[in-house]
Coordinates of C-alpha atoms in Angstrom, one line a residue:
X95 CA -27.8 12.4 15.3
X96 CA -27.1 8.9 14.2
X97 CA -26.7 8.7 10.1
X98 CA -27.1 12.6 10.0
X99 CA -24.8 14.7 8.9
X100 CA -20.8 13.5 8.1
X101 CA -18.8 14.2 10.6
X102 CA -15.8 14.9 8.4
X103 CA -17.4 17.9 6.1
X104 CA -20.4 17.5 2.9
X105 CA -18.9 14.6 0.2
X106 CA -20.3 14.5 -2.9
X107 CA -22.9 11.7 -3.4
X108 CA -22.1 8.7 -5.7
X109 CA -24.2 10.0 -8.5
X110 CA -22.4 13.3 -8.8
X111 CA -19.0 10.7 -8.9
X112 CA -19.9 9.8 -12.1
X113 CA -21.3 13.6 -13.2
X114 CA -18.0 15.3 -12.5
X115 CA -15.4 12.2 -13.8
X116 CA -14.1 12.7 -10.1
X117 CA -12.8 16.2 -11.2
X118 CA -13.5 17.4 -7.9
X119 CA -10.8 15.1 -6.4
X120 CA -7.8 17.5 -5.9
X121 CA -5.9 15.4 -4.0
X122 CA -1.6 14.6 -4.0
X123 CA -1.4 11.0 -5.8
X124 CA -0.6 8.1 -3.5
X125 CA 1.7 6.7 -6.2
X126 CA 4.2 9.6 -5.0
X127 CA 5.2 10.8 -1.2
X128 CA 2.8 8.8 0.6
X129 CA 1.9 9.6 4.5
X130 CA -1.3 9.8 6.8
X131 CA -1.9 13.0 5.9
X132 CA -2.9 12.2 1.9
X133 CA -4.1 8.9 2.4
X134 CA -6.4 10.3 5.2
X135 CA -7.7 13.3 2.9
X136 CA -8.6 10.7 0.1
X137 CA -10.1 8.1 2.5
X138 CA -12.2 10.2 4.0
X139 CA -13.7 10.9 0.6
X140 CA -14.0 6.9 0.3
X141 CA -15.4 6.6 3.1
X142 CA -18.0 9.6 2.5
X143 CA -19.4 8.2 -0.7
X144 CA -19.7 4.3 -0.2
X145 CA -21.8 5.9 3.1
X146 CA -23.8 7.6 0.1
X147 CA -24.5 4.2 -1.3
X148 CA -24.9 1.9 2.1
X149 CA -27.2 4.6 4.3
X150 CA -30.0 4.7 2.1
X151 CA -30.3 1.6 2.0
X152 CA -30.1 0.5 5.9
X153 CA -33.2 0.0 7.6
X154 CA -35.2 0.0 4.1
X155 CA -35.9 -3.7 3.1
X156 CA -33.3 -4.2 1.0
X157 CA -33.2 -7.4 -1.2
X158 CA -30.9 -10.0 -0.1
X159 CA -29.2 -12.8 -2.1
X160 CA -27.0 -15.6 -1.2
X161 CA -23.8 -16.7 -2.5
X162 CA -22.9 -19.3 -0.5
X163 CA -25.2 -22.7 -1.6
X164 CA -24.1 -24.2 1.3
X165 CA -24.8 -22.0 3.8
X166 CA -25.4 -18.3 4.2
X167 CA -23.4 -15.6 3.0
X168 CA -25.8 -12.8 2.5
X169 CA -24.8 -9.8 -1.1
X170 CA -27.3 -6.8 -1.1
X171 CA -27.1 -4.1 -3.6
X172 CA -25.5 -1.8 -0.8
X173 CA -22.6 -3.8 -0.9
X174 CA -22.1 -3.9 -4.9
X175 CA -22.7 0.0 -5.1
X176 CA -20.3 0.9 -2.5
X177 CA -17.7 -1.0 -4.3
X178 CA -18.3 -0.1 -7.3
X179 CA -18.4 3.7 -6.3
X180 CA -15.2 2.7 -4.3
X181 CA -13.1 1.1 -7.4
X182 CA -14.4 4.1 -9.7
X183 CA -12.5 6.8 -7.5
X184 CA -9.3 4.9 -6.8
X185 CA -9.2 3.6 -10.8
X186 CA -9.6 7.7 -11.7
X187 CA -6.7 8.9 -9.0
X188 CA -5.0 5.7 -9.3
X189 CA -5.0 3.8 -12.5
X190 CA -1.8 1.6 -11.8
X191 CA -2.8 0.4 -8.3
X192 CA -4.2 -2.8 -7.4
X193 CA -7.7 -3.3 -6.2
X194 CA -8.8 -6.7 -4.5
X195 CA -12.6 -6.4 -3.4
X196 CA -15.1 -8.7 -1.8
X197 CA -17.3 -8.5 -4.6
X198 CA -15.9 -8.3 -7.8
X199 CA -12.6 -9.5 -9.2
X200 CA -9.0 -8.2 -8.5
X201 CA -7.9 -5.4 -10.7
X202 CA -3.8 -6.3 -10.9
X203 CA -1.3 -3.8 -10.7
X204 CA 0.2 -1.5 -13.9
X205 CA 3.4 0.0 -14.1
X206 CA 5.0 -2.5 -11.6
X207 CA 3.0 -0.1 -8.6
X208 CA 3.6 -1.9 -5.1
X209 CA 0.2 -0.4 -3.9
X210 CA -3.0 -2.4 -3.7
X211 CA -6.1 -1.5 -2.2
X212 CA -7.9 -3.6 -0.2
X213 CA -12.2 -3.4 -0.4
X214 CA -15.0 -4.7 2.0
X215 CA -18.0 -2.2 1.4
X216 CA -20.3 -4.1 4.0
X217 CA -18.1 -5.7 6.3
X218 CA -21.0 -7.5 8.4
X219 CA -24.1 -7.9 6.1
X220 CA -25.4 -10.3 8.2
X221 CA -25.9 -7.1 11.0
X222 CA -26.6 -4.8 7.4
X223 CA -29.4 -6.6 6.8
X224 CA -30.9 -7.1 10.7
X225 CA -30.8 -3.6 11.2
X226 CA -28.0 -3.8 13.7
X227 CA -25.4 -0.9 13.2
X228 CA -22.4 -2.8 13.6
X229 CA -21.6 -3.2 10.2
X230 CA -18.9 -1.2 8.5
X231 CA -16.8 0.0 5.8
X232 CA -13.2 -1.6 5.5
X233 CA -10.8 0.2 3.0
X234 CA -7.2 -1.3 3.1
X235 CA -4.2 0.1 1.5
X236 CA -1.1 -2.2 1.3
X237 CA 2.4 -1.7 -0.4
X238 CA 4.2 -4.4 -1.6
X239 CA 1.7 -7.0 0.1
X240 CA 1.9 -5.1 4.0
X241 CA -1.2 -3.3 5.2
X242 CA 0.2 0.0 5.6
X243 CA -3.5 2.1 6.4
X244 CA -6.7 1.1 6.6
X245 CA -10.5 2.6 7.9
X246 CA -13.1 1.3 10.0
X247 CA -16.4 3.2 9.3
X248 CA -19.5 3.1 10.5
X249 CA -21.5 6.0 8.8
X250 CA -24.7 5.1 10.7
X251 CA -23.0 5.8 14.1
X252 CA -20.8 8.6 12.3
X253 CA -17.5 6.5 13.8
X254 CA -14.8 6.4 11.8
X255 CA -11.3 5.2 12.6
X256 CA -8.3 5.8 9.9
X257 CA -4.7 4.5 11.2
X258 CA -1.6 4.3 9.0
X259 CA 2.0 3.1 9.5
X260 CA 3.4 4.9 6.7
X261 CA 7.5 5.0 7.2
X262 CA 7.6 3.4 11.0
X263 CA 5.2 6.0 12.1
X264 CA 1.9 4.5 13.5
X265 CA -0.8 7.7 13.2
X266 CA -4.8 6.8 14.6
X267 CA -7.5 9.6 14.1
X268 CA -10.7 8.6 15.1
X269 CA -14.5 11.1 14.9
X270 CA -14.9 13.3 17.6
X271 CA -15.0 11.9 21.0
X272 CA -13.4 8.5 20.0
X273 CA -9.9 7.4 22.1
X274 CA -6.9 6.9 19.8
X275 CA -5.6 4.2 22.1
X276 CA -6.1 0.6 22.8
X277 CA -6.9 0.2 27.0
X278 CA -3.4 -1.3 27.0
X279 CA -4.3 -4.2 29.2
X280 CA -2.0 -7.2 29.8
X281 CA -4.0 -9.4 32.2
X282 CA -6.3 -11.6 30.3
X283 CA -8.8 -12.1 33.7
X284 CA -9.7 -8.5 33.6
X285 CA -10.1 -9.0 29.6
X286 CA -13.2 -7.5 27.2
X287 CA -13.6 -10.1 24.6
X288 CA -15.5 -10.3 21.4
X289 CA -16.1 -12.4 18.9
X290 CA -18.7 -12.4 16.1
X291 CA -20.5 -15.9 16.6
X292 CA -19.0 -19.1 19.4
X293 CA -21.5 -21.6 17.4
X294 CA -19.1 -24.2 15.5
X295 CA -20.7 -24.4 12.3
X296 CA -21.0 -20.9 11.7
X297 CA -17.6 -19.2 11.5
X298 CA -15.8 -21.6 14.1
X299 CA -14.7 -25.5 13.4
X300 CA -15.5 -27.6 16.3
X301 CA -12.3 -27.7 17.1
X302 CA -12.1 -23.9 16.7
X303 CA -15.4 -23.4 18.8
X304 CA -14.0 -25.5 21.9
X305 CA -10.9 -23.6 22.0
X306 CA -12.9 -20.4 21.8
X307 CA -15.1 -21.3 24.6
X308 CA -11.7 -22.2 26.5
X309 CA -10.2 -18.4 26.1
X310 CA -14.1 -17.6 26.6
X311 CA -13.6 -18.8 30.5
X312 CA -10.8 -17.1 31.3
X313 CA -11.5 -13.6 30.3
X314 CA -13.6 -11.0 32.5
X315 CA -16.5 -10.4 29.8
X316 CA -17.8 -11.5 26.1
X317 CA -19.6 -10.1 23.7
X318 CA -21.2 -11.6 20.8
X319 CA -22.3 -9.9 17.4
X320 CA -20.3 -6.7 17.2
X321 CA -18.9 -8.2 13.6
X322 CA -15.8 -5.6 12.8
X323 CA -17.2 -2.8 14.8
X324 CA -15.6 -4.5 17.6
X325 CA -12.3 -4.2 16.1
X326 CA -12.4 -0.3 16.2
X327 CA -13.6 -0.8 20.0
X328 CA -10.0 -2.3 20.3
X329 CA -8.4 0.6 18.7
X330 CA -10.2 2.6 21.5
X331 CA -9.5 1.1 24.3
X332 CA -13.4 -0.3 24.8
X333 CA -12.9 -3.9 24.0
X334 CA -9.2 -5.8 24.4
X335 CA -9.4 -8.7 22.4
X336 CA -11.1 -9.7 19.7
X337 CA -11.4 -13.6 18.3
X338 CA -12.2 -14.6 15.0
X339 CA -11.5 -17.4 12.6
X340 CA -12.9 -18.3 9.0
X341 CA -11.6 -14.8 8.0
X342 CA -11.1 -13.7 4.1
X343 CA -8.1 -11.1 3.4
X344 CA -10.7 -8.5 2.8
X345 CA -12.2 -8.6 6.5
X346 CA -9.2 -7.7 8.4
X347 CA -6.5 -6.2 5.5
X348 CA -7.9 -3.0 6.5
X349 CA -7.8 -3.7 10.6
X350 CA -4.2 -4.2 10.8
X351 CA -3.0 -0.7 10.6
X352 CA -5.8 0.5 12.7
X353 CA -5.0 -1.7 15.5
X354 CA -1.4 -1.2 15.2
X355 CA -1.2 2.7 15.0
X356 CA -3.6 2.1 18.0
X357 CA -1.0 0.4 19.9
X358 CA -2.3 -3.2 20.2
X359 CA -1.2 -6.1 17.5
X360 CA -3.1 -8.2 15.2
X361 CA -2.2 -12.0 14.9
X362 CA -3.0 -15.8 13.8
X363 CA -4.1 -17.9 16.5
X364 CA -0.6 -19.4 15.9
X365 CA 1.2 -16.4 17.0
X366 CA 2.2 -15.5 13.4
X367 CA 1.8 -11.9 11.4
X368 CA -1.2 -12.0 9.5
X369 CA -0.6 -12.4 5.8
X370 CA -2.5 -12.0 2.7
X371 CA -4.1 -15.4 1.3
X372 CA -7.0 -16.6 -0.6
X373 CA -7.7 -19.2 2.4
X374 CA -9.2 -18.7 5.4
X375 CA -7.4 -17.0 8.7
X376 CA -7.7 -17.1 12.1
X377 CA -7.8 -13.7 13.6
X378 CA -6.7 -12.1 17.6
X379 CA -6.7 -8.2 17.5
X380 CA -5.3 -7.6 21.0
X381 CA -4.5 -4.4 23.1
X382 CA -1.4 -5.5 23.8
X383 CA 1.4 -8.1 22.5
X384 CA 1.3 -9.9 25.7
X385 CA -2.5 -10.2 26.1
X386 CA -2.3 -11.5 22.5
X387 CA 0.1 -13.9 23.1
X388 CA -1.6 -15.1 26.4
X389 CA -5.1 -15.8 24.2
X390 CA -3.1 -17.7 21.6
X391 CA -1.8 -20.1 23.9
X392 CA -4.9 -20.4 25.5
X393 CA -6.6 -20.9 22.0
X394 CA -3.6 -24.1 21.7
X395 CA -4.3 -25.5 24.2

């Protein structure tokens, strides 16, 4: 049943976190040998207890605030008590990793560590907060500035995707009944595309919005709305191509590996690697290299 019970085993809920001091995390440290077998273990207790603090509050009213006086980008307290609960577990495993988040400021490095974590509790508030389950959870590890694992979750749905690339070894486990593969289409007729909103104004330039409505008539179908959930439909092989511009570092850090160890490739609209920046990126998570390449010439002009 939808938001029932986790898939991946009971987690402790974010107010026994703070009872125990996270003494019931017995888990290998990430700062040593590091492959998709720890980082899976310990995500999937991220994962678990930010679900602890978004669930219970999907569907229930929530209050809502603004933090863009320009425009709207909607905060709800879902999305401050996942970090938080998020930051708390990594800072007691972890103390000398990085942490960027969406909501609260970076937590730098000690030690001279190469790992940073990479935080977007509520990826999609704008769906949190409509009642839409396509929302989710992005956690992001990088080392030395690469994503090098990441998870899509969506706890409502029970979906969860967790890829790593951990020593030129791509690794995808998904929940039960979830492909592990992108479709591995090349032809961009036959393409699935999706991307969050066409409007210019709202994520998309005008410039940006033409171009997508250019890639929009060349592909077999779109979908609108899906926010990051469509990425994991990617890793699956549901969806092929996914569009986005107006992207923060937070919103696709975590996507990378998860696409990758899927098979398909994430890159700019330029045909460039994605990189980590404070400024805003243009996104194509494709199934393949050559349906990606196809879209960004398309998206060129």
């Amino acid at each position: 049943m939808p938001g029932g019970t986790r898939p991946w085993g009971k987690a402790p809920r974010a107010s026994e976190v703070a009872a125990r001091g996270l003494a019931f995390l017995v888990i290998p440290r990430l700062t040593g040998a590091m492959d998709h077998d720890s980082f899976t273990t310990f995500a999937h207790r991220l994962a678990d207890c930010a679900a602890d603090e978004t669930l219970p509050r999907f569907r229930q009213d929530t209050a809502v605030s603004n933090k863009d006086t320009a425009g709207f980008d909607p905060v709800t307290e879902g999305d401050r008590a996942a970090e938080r609960v998020l930051r708390t577990m990594i800072e007691a495993d972890y103390p000398d990793h990085a942490i960027r988040g969406e909501e609260f400021r970076e937590k730098p490095a000690q030690d001279g560590s190469p790992w940073r974590w990479v935080l977007d509790p509520i990826d999609g508030t704008r769906a949190f907060i409509c009642g839409v389950p396509v929302w989710t959870t992005l956690i992001g590890l990088e080392k030395d500035g690469v994503p090098v694992a990441g998870i899509i979750d969506q706890p409502f749905l029970r979906e969860r995707w967790i890829g790593s690339l951990f020593d030129g070894d791509p690794r995808l486990s998904t929940s039960t009944n979830l492909p592990a593969k992108t479709s591995g289409r090349t032809d961009i007729a036959a393409a699935r595309m999706m991307v969050t909103d066409m409007r210019a104004g709202e994520y998309f330039s005008d410039h940006e919005a033409n171009a997508v409505a250019r890639l929009a008539g060349r592909v077999q179908v779109v979908r609108q709305g899906l926010d990051s959930y469509g990425f994991g439909l990617v890793a699956s092989g549901q969806m092929d191509l996914v569009v986005e511009a107006g992207l923060h570092w937070h919103d696709i850090a975590a996507v990378v590996p998860v696409i990758k160890a899927a098979g398909g490739t994430v890159i700019t609209w330029q045909g460039k690697d994605l990189q980590a920046t404070d400024g805003p990126i243009t996104t194509i998570a494709a199934a393949t290299q050559a349906l990606a390449r196809e879209a960004a010439a398309i998206l060129r002009g």
